[in-house]
CSV table of C-alpha atoms in Angstrom, one decimal:
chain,number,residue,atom,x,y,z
E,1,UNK,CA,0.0,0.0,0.0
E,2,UNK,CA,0.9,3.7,-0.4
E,3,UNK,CA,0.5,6.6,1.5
E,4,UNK,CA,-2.5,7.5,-1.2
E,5,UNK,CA,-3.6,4.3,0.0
E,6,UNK,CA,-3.3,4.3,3.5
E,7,UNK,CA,-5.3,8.5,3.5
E,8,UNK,CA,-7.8,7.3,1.3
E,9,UNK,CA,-8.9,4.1,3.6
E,10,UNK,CA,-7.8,6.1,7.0
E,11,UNK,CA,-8.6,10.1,6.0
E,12,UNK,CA,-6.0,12.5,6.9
E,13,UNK,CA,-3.9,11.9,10.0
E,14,UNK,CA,-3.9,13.3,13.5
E,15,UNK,CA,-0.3,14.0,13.3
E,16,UNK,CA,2.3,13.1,11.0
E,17,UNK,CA,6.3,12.7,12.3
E,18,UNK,CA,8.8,13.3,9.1
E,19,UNK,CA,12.4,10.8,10.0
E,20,UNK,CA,15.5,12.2,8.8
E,21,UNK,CA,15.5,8.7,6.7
E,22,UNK,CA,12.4,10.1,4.9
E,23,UNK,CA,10.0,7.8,6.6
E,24,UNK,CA,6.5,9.3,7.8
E,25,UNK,CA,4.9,7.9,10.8
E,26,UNK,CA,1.4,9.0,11.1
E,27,UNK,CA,-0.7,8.6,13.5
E,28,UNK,CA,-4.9,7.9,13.6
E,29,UNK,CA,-6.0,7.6,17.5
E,30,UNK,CA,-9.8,6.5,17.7
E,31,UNK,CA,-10.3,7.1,21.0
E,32,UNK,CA,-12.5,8.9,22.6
E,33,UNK,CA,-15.3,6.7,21.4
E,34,UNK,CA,-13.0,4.1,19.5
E,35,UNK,CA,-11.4,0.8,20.7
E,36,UNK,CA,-7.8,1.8,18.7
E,37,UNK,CA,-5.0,4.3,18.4
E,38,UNK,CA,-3.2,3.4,15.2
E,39,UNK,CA,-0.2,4.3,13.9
E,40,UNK,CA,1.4,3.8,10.3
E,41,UNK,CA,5.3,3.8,8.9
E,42,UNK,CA,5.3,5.0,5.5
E,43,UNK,CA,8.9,4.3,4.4
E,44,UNK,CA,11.2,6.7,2.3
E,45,UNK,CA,9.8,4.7,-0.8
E,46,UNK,CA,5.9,6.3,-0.2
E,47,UNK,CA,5.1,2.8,0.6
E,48,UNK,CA,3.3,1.1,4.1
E,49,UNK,CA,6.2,0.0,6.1
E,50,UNK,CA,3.9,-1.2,9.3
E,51,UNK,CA,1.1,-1.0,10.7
E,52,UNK,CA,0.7,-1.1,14.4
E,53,UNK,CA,-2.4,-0.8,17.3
E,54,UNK,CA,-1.2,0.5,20.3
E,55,UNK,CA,-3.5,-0.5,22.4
E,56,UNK,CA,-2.9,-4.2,23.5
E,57,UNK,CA,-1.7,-6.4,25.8
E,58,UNK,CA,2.2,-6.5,24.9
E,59,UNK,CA,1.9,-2.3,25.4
E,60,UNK,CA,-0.4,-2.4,28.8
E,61,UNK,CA,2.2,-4.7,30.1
E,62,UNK,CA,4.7,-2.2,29.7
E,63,UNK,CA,2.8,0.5,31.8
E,64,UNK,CA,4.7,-0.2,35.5
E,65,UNK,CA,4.7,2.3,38.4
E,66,UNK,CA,6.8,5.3,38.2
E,67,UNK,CA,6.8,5.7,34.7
E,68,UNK,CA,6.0,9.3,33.8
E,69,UNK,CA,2.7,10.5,32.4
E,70,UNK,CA,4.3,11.7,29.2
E,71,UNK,CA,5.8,8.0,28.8
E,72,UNK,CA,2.9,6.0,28.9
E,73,UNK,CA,0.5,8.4,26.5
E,74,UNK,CA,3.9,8.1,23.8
E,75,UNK,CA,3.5,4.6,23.8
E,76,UNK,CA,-0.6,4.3,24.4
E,77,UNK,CA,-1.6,7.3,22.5
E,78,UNK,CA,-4.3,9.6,23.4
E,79,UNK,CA,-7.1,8.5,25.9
E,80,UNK,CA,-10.5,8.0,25.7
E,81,UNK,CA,-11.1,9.7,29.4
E,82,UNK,CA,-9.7,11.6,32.3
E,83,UNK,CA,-10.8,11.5,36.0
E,84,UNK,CA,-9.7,13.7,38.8
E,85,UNK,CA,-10.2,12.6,42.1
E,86,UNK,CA,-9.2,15.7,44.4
E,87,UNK,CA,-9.4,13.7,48.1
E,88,UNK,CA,-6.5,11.1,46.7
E,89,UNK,CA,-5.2,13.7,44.7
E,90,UNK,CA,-4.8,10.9,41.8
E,91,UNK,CA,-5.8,10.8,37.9
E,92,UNK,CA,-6.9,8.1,36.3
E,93,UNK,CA,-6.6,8.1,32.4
E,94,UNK,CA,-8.7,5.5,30.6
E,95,UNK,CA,-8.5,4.1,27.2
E,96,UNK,CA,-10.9,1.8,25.1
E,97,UNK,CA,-10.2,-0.9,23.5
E,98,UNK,CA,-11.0,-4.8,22.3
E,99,UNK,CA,-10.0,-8.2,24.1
E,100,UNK,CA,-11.5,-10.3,21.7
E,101,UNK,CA,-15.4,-9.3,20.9
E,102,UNK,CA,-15.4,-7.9,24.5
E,103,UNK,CA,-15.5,-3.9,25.2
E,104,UNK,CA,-12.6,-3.1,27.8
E,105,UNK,CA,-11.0,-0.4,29.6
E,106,UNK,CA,-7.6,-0.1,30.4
E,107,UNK,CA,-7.1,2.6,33.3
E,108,UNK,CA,-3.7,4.3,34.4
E,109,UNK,CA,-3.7,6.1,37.8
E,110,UNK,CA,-1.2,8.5,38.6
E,111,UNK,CA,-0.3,10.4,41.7
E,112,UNK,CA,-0.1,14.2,42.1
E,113,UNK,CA,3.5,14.5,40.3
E,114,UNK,CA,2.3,12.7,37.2
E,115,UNK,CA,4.0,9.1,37.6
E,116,UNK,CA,2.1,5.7,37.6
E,117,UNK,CA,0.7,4.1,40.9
E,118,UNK,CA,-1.6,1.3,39.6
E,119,UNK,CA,-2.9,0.0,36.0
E,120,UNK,CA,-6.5,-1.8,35.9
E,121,UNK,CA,-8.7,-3.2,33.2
E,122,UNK,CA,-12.0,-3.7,33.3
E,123,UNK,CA,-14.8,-3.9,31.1
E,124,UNK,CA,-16.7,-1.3,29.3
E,125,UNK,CA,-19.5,-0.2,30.9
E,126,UNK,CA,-21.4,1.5,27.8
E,127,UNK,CA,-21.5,-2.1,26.5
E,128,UNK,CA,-22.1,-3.6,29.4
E,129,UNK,CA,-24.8,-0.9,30.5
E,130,UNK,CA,-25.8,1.0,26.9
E,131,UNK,CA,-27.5,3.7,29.0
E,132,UNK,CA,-24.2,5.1,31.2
């Protein structure tokens, strides 16, 4: 595939990163209401060099306390929601994604300075309740 090809089945990207080697990573997050963050390689040559989804199991195990906030959204991508909860003085970030046919959430929780204290899946309640 082509970059043509990859724009006209994707639409224009969020962002696009230029390499010095030429290459173009660009990047289509789907959240909030998606269940992917995508991001393409088109090589020097105009041509689809990989496709990845950043949102599985190989990158959640990679999210480990004390990682920094700026860490974990480079290699998730953008999230689906934010909640403050002032008494703990915590964040969680939440994105959406697929474990199968099933609707899940993958939640990161950080502390006050922005660094990682837990990571939690569970599932997704708008499938699970379509009312919330």
């Amino acid at each position: 595939s082509t970059e043509a090809d990859v724009r006209g089945l994707f639409g224009e990207p969020k962002t696009v990163e230029i390499g010095a080697d030429g290459t173009r990573t660009m990047h289509y997050p789907r959240q909030p209401e998606g269940y992917a963050n995508y991001v393409m390689v088109i090589g020097a040559d105009g041509k689809l060099a990989s496709l990845r989804q950043l949102l599985n199991p190989d990158n959640f195990a990679r999210i480990q306390p004390g990682m920094e906030r700026a860490e974990v959204l480079r290699i998730l991508g953008p999230f689906a929601r934010e909640r403050r909860f002032d008494l703990k003085n915590e964040t969680l970030v939440e994105w959406r994604y697929r474990e199968g046919q099933e609707a899940r959430l993958f939640g990161v929780t950080f502390d006050a300075g922005g660094k990682v204290i837990a990571t939690a899946t569970v599932a997704d309640q708008r499938e699970v309740d379509p009312a919330r």
